[in-house]
Tab-separated table of C-alpha atoms (C1' of nucleotides) in Angstrom:
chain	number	residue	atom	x	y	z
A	816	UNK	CA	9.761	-0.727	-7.601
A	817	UNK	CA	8.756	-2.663	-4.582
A	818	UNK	CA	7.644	0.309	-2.269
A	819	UNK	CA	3.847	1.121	-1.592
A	820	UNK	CA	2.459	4.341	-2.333
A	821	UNK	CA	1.612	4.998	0.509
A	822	UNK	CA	0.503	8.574	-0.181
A	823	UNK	CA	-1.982	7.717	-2.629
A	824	UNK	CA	-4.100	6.170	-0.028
A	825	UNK	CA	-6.292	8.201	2.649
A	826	UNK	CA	-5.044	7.863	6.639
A	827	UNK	CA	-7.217	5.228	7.669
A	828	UNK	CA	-6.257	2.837	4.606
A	829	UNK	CA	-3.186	3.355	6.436
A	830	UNK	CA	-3.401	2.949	9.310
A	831	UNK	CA	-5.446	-0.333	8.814
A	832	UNK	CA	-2.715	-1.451	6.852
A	833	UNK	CA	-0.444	-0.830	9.595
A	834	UNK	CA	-1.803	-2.202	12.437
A	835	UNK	CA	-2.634	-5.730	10.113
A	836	UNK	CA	0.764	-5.225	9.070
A	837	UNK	CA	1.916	-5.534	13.060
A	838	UNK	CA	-0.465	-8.938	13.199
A	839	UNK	CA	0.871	-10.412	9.821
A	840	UNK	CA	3.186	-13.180	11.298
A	841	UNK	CA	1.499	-15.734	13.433
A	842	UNK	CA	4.841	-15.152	15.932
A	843	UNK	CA	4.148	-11.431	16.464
A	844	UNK	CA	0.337	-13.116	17.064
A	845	UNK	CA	2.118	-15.835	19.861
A	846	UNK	CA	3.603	-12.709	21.233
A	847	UNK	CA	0.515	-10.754	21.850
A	848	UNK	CA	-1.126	-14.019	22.595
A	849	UNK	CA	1.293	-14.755	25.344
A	850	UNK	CA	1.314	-11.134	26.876
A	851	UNK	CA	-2.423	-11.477	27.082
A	852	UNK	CA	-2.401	-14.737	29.411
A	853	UNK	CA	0.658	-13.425	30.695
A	854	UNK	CA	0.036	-10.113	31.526
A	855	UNK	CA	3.653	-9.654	31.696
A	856	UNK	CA	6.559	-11.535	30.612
A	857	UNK	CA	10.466	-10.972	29.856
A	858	UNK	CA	11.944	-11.298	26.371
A	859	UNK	CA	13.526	-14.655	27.425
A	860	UNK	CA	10.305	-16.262	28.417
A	861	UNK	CA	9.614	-15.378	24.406
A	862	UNK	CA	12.425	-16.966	23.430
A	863	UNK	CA	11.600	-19.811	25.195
A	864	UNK	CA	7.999	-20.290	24.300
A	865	UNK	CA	8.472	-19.604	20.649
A	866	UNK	CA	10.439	-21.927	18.213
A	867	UNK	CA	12.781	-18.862	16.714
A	868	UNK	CA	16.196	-18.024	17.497
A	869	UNK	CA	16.759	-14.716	19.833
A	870	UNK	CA	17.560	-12.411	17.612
A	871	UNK	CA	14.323	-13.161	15.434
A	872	UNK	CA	12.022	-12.768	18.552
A	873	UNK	CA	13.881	-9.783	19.109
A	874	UNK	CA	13.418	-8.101	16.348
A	875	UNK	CA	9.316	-9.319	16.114
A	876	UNK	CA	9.430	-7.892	19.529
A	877	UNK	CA	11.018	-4.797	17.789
A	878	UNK	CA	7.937	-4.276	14.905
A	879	UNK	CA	5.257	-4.679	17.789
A	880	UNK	CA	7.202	-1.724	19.906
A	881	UNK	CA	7.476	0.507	17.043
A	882	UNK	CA	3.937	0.801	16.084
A	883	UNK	CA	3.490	0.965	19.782
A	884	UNK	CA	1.458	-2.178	20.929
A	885	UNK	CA	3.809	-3.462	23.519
A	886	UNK	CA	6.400	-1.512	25.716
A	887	UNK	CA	9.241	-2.751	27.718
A	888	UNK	CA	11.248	-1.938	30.799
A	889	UNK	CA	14.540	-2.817	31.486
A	890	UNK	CA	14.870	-4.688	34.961
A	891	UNK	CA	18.179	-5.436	35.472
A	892	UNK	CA	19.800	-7.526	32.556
A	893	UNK	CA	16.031	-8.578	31.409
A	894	UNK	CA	13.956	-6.381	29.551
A	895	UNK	CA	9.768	-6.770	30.643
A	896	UNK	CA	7.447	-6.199	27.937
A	897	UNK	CA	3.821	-6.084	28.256
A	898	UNK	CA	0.777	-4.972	26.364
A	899	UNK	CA	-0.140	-0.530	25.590
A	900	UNK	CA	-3.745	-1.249	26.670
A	901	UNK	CA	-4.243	2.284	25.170
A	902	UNK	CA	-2.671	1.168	21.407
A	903	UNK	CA	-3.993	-2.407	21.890
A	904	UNK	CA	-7.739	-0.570	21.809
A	905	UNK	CA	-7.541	1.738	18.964
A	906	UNK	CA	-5.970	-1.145	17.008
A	907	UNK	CA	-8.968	-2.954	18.211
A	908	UNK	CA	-11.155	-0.017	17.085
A	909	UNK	CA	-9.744	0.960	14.225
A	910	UNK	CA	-10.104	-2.954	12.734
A	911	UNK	CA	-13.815	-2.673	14.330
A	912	UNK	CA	-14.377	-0.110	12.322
A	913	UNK	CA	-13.591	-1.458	8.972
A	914	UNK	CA	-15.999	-4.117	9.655
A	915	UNK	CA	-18.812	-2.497	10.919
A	916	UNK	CA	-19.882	-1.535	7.912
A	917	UNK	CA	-22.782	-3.616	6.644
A	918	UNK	CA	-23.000	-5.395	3.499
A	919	UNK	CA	-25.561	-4.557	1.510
A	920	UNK	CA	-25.482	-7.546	-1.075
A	921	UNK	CA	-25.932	-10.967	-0.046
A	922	UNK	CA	-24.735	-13.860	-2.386
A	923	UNK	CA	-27.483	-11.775	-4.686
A	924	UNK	CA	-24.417	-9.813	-6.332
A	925	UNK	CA	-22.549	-10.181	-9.600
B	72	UNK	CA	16.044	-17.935	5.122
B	73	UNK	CA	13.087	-15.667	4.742
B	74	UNK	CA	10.798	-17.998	5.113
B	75	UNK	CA	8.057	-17.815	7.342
B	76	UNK	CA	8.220	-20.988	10.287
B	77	UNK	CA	4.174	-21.765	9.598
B	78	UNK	CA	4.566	-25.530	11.194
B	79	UNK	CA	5.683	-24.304	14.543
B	80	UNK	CA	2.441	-21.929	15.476
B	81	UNK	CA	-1.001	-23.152	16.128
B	82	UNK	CA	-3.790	-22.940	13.647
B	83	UNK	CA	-5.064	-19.785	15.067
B	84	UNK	CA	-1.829	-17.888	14.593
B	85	UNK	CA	-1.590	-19.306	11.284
B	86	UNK	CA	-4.930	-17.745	10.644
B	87	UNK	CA	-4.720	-14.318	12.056
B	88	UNK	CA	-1.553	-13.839	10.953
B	89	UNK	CA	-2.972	-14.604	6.803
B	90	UNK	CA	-6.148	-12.948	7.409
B	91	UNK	CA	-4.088	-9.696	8.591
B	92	UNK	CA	-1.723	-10.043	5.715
B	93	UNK	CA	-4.776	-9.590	3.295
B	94	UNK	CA	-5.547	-6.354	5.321
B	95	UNK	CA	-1.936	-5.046	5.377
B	96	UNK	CA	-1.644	-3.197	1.968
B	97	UNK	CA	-3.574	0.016	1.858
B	98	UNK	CA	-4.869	-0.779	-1.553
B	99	UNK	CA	-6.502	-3.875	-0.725
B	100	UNK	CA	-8.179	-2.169	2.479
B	101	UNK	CA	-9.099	0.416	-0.347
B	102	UNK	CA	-10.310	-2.236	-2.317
B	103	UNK	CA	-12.168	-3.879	0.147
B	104	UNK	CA	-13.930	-0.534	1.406
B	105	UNK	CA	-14.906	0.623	-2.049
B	106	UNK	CA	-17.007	-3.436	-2.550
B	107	UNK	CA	-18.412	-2.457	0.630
B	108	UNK	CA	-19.893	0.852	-0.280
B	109	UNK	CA	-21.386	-0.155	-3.929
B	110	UNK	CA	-21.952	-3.660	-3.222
B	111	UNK	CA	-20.353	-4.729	-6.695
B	112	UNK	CA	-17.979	-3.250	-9.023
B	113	UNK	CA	-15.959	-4.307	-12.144
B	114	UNK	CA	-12.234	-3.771	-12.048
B	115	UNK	CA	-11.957	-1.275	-14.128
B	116	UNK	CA	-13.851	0.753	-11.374
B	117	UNK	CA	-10.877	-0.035	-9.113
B	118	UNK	CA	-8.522	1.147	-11.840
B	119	UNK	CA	-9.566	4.100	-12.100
B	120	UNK	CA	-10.825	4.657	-7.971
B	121	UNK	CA	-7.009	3.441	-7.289
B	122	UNK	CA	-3.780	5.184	-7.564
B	123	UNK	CA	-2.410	2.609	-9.605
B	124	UNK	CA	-2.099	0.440	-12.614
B	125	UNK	CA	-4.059	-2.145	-13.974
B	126	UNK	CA	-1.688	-5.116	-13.473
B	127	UNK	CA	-1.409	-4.651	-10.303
B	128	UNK	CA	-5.007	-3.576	-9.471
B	129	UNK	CA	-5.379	-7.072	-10.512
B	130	UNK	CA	-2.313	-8.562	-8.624
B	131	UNK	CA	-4.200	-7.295	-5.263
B	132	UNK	CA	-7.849	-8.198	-6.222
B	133	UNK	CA	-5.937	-12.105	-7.369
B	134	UNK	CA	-5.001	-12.114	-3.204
B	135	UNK	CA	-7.960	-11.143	-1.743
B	136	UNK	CA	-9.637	-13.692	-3.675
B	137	UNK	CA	-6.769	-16.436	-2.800
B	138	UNK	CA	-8.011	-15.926	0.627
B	139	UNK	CA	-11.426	-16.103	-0.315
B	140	UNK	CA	-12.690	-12.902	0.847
B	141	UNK	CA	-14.004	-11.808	-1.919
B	142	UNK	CA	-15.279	-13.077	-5.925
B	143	UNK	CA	-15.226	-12.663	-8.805
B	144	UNK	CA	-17.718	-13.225	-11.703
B	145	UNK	CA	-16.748	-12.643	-15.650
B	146	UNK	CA	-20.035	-10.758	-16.947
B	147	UNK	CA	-19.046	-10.569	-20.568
B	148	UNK	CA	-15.640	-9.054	-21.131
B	149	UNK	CA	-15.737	-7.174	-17.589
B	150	UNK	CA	-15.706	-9.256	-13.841
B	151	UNK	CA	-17.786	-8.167	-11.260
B	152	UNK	CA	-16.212	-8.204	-8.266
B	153	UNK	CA	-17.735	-8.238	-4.530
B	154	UNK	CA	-17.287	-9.587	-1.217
B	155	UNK	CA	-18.084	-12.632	-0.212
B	156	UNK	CA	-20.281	-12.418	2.968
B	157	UNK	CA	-19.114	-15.427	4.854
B	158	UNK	CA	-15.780	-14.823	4.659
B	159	UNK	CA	-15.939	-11.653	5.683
B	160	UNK	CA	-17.256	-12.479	8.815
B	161	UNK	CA	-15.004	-15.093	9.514
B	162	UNK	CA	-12.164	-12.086	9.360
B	163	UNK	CA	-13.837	-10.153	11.511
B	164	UNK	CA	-14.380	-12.965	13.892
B	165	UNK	CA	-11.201	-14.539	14.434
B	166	UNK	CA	-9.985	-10.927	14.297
B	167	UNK	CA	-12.331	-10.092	17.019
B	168	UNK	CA	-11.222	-13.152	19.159
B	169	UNK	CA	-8.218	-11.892	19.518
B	170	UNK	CA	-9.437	-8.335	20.501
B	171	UNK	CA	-12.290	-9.816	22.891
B	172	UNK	CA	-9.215	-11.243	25.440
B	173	UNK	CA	-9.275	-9.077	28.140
B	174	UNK	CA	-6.086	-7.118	29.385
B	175	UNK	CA	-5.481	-7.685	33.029
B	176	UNK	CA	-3.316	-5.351	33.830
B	177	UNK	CA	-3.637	-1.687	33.149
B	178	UNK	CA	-0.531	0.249	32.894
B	179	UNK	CA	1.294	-0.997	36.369
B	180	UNK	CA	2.813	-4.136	34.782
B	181	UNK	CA	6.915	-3.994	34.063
C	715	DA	C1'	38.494	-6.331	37.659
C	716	DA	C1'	36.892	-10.504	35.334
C	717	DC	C1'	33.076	-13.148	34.239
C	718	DA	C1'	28.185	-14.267	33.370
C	719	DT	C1'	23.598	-13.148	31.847
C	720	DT	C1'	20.293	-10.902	29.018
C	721	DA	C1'	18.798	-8.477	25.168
C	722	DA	C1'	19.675	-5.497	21.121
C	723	DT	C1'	21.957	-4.799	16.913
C	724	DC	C1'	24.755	-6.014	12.759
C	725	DG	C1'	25.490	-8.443	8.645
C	726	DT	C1'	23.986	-11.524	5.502
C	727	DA	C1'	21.194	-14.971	2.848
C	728	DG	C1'	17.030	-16.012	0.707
C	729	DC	C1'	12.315	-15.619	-0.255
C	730	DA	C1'	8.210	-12.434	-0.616
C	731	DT	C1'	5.897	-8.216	-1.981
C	732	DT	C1'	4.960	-4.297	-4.798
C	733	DG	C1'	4.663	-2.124	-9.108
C	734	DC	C1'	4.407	-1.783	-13.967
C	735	DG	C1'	5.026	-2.434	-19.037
C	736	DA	C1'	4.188	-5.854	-22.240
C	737	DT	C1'	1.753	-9.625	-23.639
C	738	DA	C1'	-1.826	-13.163	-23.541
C	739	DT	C1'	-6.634	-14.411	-23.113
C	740	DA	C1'	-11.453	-14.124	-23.689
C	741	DA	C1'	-15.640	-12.071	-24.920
C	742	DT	C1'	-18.126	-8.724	-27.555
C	743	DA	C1'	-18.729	-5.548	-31.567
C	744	DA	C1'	-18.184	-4.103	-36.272
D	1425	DT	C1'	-13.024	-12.379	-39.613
D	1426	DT	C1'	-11.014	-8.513	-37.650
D	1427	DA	C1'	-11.017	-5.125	-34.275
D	1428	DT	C1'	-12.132	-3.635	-29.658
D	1429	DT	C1'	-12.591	-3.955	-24.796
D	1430	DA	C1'	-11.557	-5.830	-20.299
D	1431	DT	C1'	-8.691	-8.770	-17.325
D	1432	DA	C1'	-5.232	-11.799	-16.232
D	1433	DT	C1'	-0.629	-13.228	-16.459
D	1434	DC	C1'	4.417	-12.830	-17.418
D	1435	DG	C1'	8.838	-10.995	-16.567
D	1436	DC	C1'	11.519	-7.950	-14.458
D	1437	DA	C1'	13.375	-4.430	-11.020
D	1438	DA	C1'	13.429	-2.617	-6.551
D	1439	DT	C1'	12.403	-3.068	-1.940
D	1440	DG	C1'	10.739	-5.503	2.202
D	1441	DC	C1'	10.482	-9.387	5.368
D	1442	DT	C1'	12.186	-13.437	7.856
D	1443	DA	C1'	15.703	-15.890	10.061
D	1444	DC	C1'	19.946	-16.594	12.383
D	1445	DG	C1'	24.928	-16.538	13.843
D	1446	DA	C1'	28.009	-13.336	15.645
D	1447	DT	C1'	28.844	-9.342	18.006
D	1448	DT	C1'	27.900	-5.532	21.046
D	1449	DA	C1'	26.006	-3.276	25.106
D	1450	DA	C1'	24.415	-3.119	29.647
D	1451	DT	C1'	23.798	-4.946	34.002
D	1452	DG	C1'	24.658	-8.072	37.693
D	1453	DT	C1'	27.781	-11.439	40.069
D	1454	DT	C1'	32.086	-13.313	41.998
DNA sequence: AACATTAATCGTAGCATTGCGATATAATAA
DNA sequence: TTATTATATCGCAATGCTACGATTAATGTT
């Protein structure tokens, strides 16, 4: 075993899991983190900033790409990465979402 | 190695990052929106809502209450589970804060 | 062309996660 | 007491995740 069935579960289950996957490791948060005061940065700033080797940030910066919340450009040798405002907000909304919903029960239940 | 480098991030990516990693299973997101639409269920509920078995029904409700964010209470032979409130909008906050930092630049960066 | 710089990818090691059957535990019911 | 019911825990198998050195690929520099 070891694989999630993943088809059991309705889209947004999901896709919540997803996106909380993509925030799951506090240097995948530093990246974000950094992007957001940075606005911009190149993968060697990352490197850098963060205590992990460069192939590690690499491939954190890898997971954050493939579900979409950062893109980069190559310039040159470097490679820029910044935040997909567009992703960053429906990963925004779609956590939003899950905890909008009120709770009923207060400390009264069980 | 496969170990995560905790010591070398700050608090706050600490906590994001094991806040999201309760969210990033589809059955625990399941979980956690079921508690929020009765209030209170037993397990056995979730055993039977969920797509899977009863050990590990129970593997996922014993993480979500490792982080706290929700409790259980043995009523006889059965435990009623729900979420606790404070918790949950701790989550959502330090979630949120992350969210709430506004994105300078708008598509012209790299 | 030869070299330097930057980042991605490969290969590997080790721990973590997921899933489940089997078993243990604890409370109630007969 | 013995059986029943409801959960938790154990042990295992399979897969995933994290980390990094080494290598590759792509571009720029001399």
């Amino acid at each position: 075993m070891g694989v999630t069935k993943t088809q059991n579960f309705t889209q947004e289950q999901n896709q919540v899991a997803t996106y909380a996957k993509a925030l799951a490791h506090p240097a995948r948060v530093a990246i974000l983190q950094y992007l957001l005061k940075k606005q911009t940065c190149i993968c060697g700033d990352l490197v850098e900033e963060l205590p992990l080797a460069q192939a590690t940030v690499s491939q954190h910066l890898k997971e954050l790409k493939a579900i979409g919340l950062i893109k980069g450009t190559v310039e040159g040798t470097s490679v820029c990465y910044c935040i997909d405002q567009h992703k960053w907000e429906e990963v925004r909304d779609v956590l939003l979402n899950l905890f909008s919903s009120p709770i009923a029960c207060q400390d009264s239940c069980c």
